CSV table of C-alpha atoms in Angstrom, one decimal:
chain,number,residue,atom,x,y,z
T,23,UNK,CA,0.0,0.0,0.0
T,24,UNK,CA,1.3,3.4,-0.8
T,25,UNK,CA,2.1,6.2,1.5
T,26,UNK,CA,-1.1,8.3,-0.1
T,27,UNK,CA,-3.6,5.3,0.1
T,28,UNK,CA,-2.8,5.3,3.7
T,29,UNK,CA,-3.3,8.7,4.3
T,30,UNK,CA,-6.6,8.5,2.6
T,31,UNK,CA,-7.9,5.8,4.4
T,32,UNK,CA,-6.7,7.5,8.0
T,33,UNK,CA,-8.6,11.0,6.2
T,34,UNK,CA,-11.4,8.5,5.8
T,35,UNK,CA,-11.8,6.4,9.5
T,36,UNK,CA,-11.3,10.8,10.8
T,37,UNK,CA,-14.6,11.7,8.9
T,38,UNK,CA,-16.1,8.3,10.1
T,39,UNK,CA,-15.6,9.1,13.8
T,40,UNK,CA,-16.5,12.6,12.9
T,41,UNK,CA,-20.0,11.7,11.9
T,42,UNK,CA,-20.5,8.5,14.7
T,43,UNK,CA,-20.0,11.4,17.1
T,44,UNK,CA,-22.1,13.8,15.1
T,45,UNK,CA,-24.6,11.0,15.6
T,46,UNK,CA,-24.8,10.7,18.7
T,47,UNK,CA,-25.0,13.9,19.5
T,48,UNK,CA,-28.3,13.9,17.4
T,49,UNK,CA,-29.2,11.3,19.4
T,50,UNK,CA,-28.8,12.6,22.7
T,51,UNK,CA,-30.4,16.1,21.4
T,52,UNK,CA,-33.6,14.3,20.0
T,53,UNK,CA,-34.2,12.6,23.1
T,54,UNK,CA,-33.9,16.3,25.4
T,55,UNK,CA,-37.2,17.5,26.4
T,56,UNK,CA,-36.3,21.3,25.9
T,57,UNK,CA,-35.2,20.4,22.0
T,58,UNK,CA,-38.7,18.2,21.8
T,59,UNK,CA,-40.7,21.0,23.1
T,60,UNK,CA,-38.6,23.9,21.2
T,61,UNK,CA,-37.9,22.3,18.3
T,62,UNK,CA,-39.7,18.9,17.5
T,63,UNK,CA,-43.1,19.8,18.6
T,64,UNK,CA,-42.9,23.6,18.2
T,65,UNK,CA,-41.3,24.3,14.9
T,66,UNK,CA,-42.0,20.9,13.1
T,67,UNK,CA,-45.4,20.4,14.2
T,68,UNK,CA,-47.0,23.8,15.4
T,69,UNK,CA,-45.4,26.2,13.2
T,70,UNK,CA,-46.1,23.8,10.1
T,71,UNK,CA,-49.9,23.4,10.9
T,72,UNK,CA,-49.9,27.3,11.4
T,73,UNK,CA,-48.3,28.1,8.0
T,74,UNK,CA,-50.4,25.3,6.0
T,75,UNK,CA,-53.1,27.5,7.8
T,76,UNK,CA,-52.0,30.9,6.8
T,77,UNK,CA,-51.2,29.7,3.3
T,78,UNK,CA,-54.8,28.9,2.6
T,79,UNK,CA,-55.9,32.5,3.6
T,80,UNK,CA,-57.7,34.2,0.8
T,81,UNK,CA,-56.4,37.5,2.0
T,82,UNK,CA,-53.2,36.5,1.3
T,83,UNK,CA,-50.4,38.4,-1.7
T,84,UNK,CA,-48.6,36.3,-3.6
T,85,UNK,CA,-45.5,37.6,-2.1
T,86,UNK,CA,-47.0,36.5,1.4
T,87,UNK,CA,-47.2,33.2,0.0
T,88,UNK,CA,-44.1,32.8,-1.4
T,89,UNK,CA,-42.4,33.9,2.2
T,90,UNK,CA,-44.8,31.1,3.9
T,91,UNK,CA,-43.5,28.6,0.7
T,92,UNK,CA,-39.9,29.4,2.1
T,93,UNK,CA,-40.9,29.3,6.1
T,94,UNK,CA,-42.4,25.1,5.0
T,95,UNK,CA,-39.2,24.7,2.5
T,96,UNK,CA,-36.9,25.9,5.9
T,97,UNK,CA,-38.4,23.3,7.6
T,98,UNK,CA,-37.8,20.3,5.4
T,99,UNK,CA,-34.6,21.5,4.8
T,100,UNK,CA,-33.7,21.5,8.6
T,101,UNK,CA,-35.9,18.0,9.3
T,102,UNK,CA,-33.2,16.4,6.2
T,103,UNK,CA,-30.4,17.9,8.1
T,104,UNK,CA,-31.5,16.3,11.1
């Protein structure tokens, strides 16, 4: 094996134990009752229903429903980093 597969593979096992740990982390944050209240429950949930609500408003500009399209698509985007 030569000296640059070597250092490739020890670059690799780094980013491995970088992301195990990452993952655990997540773990131990999904299971804290502030983050499930704050964050799980309270943006995920409660703010979603409330935009899907204030999206069907008839009163509402385009413009306002393009900024409530982004507020959903902030959302997913934060879940699928999760």
């Amino acid at each position: 094996m030569s000296s640059q597969e070597i250092q490739e593979i020890e670059v690799g096992i780094e980013q491995m134990k970088e992301a195990v740990e990452l993952g655990n982390m997540l773990d131990r944050l999904h299971s804290n009752r502030y983050f499930k209240k704050v964050v799980l429950e309270g943006y995920f949930e409660k703010n979603a229903i409330r935009l899907a609500h204030l999206y069907g408003e008839p009163n509402l500009s385009d413009k306002g429903r393009e900024n409530v399209l982004r507020e959903i698509d902030s959302i997913g985007k934060l879940r699928s980093y999760f």
